[in-house]
Short mmCIF file of N, CA and C in Angstrom, two decimals:
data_model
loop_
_atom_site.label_atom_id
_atom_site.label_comp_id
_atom_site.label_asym_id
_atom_site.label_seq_id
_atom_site.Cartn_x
_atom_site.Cartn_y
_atom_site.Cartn_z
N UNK V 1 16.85 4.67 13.62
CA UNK V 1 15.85 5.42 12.96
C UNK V 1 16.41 6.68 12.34
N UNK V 2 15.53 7.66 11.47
CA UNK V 2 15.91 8.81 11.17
C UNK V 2 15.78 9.69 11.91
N UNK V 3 16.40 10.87 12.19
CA UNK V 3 16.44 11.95 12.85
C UNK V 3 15.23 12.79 12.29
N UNK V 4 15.13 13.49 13.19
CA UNK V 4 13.81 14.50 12.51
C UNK V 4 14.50 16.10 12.52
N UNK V 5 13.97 16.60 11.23
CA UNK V 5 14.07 17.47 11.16
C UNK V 5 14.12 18.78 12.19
N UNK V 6 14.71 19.01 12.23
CA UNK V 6 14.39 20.66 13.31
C UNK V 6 13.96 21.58 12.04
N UNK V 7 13.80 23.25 12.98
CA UNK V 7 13.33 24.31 12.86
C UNK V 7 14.43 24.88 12.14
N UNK V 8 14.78 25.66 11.31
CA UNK V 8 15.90 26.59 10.87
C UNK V 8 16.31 27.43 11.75
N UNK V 9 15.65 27.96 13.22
CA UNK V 9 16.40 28.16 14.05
C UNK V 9 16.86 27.68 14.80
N UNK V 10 15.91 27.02 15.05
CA UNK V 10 16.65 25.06 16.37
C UNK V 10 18.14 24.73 15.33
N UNK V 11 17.77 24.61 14.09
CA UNK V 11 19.12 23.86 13.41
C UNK V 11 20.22 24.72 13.41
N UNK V 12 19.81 25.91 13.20
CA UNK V 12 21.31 26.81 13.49
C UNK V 12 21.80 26.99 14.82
N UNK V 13 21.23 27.14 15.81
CA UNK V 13 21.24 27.16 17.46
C UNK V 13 21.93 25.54 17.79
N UNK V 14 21.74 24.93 17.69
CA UNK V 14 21.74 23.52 17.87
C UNK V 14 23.45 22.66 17.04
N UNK V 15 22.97 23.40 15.82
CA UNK V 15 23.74 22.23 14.92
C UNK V 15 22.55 21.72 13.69
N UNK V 16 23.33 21.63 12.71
CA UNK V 16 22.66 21.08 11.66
C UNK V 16 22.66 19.38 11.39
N UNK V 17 21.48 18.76 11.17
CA UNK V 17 21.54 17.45 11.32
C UNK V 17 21.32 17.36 9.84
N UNK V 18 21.70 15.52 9.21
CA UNK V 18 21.37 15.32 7.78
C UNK V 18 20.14 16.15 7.44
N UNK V 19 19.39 15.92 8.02
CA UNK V 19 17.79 16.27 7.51
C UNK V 19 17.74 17.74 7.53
N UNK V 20 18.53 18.51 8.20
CA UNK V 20 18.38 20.16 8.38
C UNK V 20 18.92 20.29 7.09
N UNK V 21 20.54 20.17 6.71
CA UNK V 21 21.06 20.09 5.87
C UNK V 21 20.12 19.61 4.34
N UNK V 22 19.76 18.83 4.47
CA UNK V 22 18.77 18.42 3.04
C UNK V 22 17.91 19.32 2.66
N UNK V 23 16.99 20.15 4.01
CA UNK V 23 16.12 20.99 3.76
C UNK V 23 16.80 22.32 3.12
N UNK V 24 17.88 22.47 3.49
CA UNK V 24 18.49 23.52 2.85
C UNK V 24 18.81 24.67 3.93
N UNK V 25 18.69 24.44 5.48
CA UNK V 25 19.27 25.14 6.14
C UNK V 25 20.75 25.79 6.04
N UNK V 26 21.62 24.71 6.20
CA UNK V 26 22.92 25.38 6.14
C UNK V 26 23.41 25.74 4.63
N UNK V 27 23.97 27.16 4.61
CA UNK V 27 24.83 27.65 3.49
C UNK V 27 25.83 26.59 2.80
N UNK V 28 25.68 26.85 2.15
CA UNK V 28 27.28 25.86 1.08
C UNK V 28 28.47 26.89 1.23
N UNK V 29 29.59 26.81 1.96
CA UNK V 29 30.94 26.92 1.72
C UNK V 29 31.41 27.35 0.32
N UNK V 30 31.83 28.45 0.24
CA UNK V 30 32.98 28.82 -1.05
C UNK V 30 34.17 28.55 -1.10
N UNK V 31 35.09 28.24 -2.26
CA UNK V 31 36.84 28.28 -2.04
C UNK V 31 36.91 29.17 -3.28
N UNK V 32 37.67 29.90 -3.24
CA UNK V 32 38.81 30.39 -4.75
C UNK V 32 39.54 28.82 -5.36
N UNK V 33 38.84 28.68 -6.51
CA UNK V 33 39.88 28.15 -6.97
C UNK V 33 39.94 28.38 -8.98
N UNK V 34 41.10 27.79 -9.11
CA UNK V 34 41.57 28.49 -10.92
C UNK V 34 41.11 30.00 -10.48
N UNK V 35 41.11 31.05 -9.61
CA UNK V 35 40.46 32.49 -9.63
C UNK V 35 39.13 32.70 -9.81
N UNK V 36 38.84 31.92 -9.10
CA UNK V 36 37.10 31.93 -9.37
C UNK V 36 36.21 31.39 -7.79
N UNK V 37 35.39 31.87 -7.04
CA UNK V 37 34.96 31.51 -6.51
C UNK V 37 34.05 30.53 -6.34
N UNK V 38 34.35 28.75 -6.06
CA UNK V 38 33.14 28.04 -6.35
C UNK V 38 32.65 27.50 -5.23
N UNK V 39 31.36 26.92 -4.92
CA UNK V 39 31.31 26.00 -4.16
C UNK V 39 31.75 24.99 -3.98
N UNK V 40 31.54 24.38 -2.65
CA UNK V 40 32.72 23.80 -2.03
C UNK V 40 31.96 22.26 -2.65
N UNK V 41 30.97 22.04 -1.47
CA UNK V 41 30.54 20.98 -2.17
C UNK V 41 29.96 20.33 -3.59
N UNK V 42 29.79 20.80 -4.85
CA UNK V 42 29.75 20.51 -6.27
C UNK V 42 31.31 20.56 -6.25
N UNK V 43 32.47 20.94 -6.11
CA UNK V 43 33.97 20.93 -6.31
C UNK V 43 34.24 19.62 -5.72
N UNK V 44 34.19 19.37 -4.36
CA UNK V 44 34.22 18.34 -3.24
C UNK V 44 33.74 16.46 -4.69
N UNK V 45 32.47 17.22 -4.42
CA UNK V 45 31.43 15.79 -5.49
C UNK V 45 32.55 15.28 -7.00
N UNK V 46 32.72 16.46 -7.09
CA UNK V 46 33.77 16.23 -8.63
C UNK V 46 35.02 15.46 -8.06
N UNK V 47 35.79 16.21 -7.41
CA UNK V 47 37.08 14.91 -6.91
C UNK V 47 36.61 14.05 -6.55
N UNK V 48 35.87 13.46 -5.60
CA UNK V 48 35.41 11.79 -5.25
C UNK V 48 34.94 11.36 -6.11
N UNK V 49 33.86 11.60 -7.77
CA UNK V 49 33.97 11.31 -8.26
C UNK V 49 35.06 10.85 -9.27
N UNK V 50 36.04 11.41 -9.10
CA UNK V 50 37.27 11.65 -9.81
C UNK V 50 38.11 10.36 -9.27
N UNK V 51 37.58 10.01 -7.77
CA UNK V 51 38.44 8.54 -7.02
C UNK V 51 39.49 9.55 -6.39
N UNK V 52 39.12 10.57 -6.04
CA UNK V 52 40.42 11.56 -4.73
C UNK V 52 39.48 11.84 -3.50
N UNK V 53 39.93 11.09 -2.57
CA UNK V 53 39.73 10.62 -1.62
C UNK V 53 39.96 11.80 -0.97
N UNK V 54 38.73 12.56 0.01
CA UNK V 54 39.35 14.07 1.46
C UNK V 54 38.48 13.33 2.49
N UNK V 55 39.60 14.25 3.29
CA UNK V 55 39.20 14.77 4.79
C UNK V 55 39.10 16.39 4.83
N UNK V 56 37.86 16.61 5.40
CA UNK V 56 37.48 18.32 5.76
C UNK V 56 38.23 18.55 7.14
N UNK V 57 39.46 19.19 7.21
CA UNK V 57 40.33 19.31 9.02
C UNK V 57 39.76 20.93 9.22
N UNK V 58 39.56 20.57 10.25
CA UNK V 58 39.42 21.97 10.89
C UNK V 58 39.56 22.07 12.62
N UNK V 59 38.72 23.39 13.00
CA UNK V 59 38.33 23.44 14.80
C UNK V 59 36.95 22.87 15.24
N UNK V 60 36.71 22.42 16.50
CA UNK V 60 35.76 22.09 16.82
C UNK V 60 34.41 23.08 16.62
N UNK V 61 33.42 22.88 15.69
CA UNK V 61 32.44 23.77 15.50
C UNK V 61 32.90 24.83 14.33
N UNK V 62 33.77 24.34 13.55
CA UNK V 62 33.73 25.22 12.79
C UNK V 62 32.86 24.64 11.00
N UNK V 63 32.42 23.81 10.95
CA UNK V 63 31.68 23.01 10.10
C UNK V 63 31.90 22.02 9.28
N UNK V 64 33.30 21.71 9.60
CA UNK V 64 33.31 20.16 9.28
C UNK V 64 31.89 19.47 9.03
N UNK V 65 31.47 18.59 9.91
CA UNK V 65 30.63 17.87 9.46
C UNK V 65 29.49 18.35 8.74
N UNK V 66 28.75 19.33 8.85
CA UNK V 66 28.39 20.05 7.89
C UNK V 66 28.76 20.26 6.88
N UNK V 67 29.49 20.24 6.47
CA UNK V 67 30.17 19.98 4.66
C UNK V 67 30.10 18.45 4.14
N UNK V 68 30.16 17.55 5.48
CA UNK V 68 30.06 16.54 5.02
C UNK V 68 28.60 15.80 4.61
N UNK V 69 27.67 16.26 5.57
CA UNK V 69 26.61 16.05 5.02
C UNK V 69 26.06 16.62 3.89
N UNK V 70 26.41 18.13 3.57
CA UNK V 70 26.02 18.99 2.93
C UNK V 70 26.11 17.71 1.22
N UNK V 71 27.71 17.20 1.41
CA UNK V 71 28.16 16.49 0.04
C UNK V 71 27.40 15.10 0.05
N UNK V 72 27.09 14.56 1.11
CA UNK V 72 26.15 13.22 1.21
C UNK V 72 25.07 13.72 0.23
N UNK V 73 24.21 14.60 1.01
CA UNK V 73 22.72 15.22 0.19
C UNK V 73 23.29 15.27 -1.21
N UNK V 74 24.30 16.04 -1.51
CA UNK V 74 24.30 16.09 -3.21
C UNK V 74 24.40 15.02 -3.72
N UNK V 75 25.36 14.18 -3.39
CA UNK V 75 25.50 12.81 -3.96
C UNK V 75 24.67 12.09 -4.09
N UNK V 76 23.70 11.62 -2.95
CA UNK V 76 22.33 10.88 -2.66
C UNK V 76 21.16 11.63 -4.11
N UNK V 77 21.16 12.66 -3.59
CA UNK V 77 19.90 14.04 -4.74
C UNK V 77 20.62 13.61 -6.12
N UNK V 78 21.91 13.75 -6.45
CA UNK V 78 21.98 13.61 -7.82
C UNK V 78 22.21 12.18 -8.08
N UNK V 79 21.62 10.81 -7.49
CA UNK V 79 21.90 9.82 -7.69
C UNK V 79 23.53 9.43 -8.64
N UNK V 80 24.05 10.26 -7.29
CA UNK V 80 25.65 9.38 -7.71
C UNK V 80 26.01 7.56 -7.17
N UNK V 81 25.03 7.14 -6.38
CA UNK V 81 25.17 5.58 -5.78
C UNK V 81 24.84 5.72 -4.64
N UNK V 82 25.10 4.88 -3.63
CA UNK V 82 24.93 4.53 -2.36
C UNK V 82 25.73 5.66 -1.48
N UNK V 83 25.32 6.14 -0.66
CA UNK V 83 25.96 7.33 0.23
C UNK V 83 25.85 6.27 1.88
N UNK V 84 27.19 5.79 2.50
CA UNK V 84 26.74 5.21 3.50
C UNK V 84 27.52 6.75 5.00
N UNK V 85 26.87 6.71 5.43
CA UNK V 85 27.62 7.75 6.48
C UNK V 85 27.55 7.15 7.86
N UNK V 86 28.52 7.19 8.34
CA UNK V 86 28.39 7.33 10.01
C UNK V 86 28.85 8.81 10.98
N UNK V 87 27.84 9.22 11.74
CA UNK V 87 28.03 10.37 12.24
C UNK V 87 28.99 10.33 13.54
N UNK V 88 29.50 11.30 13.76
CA UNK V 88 30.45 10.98 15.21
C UNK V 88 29.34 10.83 16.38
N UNK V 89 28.07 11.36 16.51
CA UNK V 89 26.80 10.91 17.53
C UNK V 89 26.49 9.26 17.23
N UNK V 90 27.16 8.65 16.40
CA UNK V 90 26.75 7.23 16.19
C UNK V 90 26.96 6.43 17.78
N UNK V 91 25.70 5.58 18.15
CA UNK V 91 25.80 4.99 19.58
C UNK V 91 26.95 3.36 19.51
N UNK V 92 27.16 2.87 18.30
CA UNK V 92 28.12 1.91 17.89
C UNK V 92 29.50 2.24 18.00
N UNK V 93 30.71 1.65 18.16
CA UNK V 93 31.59 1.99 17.77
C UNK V 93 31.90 1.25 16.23
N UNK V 94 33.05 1.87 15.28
CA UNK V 94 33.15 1.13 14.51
C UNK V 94 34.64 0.90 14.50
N UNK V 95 34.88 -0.04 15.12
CA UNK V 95 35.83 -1.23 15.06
C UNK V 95 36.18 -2.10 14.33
N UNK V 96 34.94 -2.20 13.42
CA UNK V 96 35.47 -3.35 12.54
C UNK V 96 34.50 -3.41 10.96
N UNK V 97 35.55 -4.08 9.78
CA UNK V 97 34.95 -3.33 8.92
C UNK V 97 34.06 -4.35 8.31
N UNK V 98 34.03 -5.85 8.29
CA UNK V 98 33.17 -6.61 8.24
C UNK V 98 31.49 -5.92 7.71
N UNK V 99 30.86 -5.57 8.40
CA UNK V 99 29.32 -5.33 7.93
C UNK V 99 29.23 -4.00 7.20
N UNK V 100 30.37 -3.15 7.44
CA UNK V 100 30.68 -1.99 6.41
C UNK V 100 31.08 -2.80 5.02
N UNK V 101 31.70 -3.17 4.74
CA UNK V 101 32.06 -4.08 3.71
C UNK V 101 31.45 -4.59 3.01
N UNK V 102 30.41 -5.35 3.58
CA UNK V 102 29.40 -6.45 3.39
C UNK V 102 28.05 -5.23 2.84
N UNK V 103 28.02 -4.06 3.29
CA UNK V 103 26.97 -3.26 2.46
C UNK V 103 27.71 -2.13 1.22
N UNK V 104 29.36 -2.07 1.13
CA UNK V 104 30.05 -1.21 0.35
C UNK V 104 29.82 -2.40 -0.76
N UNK V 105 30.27 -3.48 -0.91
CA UNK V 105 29.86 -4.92 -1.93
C UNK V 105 28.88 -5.11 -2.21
N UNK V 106 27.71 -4.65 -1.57
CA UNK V 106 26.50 -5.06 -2.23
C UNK V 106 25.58 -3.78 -2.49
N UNK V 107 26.03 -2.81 -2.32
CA UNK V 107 25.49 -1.10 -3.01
C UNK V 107 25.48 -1.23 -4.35
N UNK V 108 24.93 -0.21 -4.99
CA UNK V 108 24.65 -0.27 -6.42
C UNK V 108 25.26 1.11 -6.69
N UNK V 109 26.25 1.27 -7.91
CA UNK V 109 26.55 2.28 -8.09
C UNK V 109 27.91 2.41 -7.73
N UNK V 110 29.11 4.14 -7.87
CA UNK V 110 29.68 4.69 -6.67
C UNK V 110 29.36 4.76 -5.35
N UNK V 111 29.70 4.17 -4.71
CA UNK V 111 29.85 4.21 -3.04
C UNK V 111 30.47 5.45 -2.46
N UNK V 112 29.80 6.53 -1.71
CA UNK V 112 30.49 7.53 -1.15
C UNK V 112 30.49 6.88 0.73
N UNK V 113 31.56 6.98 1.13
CA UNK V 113 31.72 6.17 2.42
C UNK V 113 32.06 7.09 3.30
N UNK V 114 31.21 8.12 4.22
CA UNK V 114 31.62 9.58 4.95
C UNK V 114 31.13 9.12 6.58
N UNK V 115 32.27 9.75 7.13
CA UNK V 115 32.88 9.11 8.52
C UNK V 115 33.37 10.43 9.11
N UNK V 116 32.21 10.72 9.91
CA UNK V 116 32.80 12.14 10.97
C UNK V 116 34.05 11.70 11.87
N UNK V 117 34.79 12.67 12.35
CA UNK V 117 35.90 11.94 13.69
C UNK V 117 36.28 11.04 13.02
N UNK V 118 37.07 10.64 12.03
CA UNK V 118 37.43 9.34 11.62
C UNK V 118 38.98 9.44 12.37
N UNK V 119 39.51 10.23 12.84
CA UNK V 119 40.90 9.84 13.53
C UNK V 119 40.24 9.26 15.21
N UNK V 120 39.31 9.88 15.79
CA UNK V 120 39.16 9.29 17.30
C UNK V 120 39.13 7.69 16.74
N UNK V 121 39.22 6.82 17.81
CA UNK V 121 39.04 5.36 18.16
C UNK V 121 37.53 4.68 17.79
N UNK V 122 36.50 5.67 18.38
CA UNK V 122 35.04 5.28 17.82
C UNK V 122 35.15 5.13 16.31
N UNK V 123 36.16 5.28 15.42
CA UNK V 123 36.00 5.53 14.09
C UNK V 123 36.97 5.03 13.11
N UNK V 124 37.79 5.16 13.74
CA UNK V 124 39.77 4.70 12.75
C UNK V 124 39.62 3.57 12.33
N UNK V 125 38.23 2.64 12.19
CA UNK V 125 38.30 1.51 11.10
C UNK V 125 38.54 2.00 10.08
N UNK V 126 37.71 3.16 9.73
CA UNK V 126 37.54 3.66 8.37
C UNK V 126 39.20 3.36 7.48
N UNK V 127 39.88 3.50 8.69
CA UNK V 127 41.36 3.72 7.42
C UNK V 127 41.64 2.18 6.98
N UNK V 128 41.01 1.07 7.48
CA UNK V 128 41.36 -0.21 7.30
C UNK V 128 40.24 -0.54 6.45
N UNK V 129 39.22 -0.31 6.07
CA UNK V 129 38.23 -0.43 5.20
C UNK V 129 38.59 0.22 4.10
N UNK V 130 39.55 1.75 4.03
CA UNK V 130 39.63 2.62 2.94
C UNK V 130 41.06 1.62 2.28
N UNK V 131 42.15 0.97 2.83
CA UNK V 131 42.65 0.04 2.51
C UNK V 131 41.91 -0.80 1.76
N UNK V 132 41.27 -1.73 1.92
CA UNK V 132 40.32 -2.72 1.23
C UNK V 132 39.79 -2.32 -0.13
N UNK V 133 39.62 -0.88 -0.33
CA UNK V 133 39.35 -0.36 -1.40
C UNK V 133 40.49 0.44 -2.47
N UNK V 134 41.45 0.59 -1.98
CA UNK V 134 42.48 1.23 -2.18
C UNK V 134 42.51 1.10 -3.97
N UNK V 135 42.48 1.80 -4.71
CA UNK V 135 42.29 1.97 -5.99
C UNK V 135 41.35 1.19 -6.89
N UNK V 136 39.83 1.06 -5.76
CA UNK V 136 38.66 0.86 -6.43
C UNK V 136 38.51 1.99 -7.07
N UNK V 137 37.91 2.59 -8.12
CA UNK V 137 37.39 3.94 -8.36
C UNK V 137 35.82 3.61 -8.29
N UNK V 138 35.44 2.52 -8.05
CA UNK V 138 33.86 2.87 -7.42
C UNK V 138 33.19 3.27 -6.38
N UNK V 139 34.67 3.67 -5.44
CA UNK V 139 34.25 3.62 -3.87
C UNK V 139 35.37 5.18 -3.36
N UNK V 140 34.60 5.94 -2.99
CA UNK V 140 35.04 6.98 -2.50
C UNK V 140 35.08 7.18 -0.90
N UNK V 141 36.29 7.98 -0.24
CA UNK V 141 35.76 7.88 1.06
C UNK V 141 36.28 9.86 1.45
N UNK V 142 35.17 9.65 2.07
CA UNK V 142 34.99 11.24 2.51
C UNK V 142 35.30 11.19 4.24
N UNK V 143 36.37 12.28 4.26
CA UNK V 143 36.22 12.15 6.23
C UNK V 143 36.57 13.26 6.75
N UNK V 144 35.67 13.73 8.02
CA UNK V 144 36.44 15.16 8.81
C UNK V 144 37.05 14.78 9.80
N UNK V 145 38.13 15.59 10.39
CA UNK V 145 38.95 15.30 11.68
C UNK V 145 39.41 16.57 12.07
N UNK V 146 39.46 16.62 13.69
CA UNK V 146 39.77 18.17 13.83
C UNK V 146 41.65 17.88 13.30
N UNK V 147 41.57 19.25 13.56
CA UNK V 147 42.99 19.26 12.51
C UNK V 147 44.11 18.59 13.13
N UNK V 148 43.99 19.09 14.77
CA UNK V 148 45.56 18.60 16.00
C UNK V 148 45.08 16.91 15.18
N UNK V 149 44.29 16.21 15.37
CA UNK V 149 44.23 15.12 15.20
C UNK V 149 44.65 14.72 14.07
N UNK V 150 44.40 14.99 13.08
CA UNK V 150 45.09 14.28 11.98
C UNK V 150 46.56 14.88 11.80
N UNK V 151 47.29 16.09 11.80
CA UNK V 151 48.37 16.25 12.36
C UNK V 151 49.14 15.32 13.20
N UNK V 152 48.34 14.70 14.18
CA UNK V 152 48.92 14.20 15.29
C UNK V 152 49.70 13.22 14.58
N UNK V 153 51.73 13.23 14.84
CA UNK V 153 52.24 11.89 14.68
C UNK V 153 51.91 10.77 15.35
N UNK V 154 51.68 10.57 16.58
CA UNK V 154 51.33 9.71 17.43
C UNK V 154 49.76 8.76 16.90
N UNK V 155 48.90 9.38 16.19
CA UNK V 155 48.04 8.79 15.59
C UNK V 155 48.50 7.46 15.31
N UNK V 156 47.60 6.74 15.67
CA UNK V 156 47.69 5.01 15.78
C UNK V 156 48.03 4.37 14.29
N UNK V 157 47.24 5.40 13.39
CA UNK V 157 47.32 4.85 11.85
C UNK V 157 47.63 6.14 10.99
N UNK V 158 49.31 6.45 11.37
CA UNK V 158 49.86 7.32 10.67
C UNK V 158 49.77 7.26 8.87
N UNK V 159 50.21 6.24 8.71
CA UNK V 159 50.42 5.62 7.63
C UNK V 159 49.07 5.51 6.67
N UNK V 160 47.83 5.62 7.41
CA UNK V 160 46.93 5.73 6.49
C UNK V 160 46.31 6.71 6.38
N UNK V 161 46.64 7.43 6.94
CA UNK V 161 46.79 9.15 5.85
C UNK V 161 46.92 9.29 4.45
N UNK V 162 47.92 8.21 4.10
CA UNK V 162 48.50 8.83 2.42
C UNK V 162 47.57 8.82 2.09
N UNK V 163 47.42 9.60 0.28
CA UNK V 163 46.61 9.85 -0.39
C UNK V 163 44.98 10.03 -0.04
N UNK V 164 44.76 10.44 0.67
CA UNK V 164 44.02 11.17 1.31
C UNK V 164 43.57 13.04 1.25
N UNK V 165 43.43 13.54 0.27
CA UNK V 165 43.96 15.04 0.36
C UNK V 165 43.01 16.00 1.58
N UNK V 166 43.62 16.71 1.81
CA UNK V 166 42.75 17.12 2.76
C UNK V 166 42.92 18.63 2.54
N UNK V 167 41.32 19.00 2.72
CA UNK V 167 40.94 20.22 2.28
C UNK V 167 39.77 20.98 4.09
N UNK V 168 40.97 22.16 4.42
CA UNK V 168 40.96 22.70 5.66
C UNK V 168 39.23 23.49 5.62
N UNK V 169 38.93 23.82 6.63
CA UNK V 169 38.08 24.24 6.48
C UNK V 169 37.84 25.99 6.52
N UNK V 170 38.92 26.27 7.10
CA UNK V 170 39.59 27.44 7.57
C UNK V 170 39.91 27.88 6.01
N UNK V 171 39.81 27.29 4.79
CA UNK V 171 40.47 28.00 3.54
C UNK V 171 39.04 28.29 2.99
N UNK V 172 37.64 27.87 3.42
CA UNK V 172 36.27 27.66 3.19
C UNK V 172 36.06 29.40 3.00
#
């Protein structure tokens, strides 16, 4: 089902859920960039549209996933295509990319494909699904990971890191 909305103070106390985020609770993130201060997410929307694939790395609680939803809502609101997300609270694991697949193939539009924790185990299909797509430009994939983790050499799926750019949150 859908989550329900909280309070703008429940959502800041708490954590911001899709639906807090949509209402317009949480702030949008700034970066400097060309010398100019922009927002993060309309910047974010432009590269995946563009087919450049991020991960948001940061610390635990510092708003990763919150940026990620923040860019779902825009994408979904400005009818860029199908926005499929899985949250790291997801009660599934995703292991396997089969029924992800089976709804990235039959979406209408750009596909934005956003995956909290995508380095933990509940999640590291994503890099074998982002394979499968590997220079679609209809299919974008968005992902946060705390930072030790994607750093980590020992990561099971070093190798599917590449081309991936990743934009810290700590530069936010």
């Amino acid at each position: 089902g859908y989550e329900q909305q909280a309070d703008a103070v429940t959502a800041w106390r708490a954590g911001f859920g899709l639906s807090d985020v949509r209402a317009g609770y949480a702030l949008d993130r700034e970066k400097k960039i060309d010398d100019e201060r922009r927002k993060i997410t309309p910047h974010l929307v432009d590269e995946l549209l563009a087919g450049n694939d991020h991960v948001v790395v940061g610390l635990p609680g510092s708003g990763k996933s919150t940026i990620l939803k923040s860019i779902a809502c825009h994408w979904y609101e400005r009818q860029h295509g199908t926005v499929l997300y899985r949250s790291s609270r997801a009660s599934k694991q995703f292991d396997e990319i089969g029924p992800v697949k089976q709804r990235v193939d039959s979406a209408e539009g750009h596909v934005l494909v956003v995956v909290e924790d995508a380095t933990r185990d509940a999640a590291n299909a994503v890099f074998e699904l982002r394979e499968e797509y590997e220079g679609d430009p209809s299919v974008s994939f968005l992902l946060d990971s705390r930072m030790t983790e994607w750093e980590d050499d020992d990561f099971a799926v070093t190798d599917a890191r590449r081309g991936v750019s990743k934009a810290g949150v700590d530069l936010f």
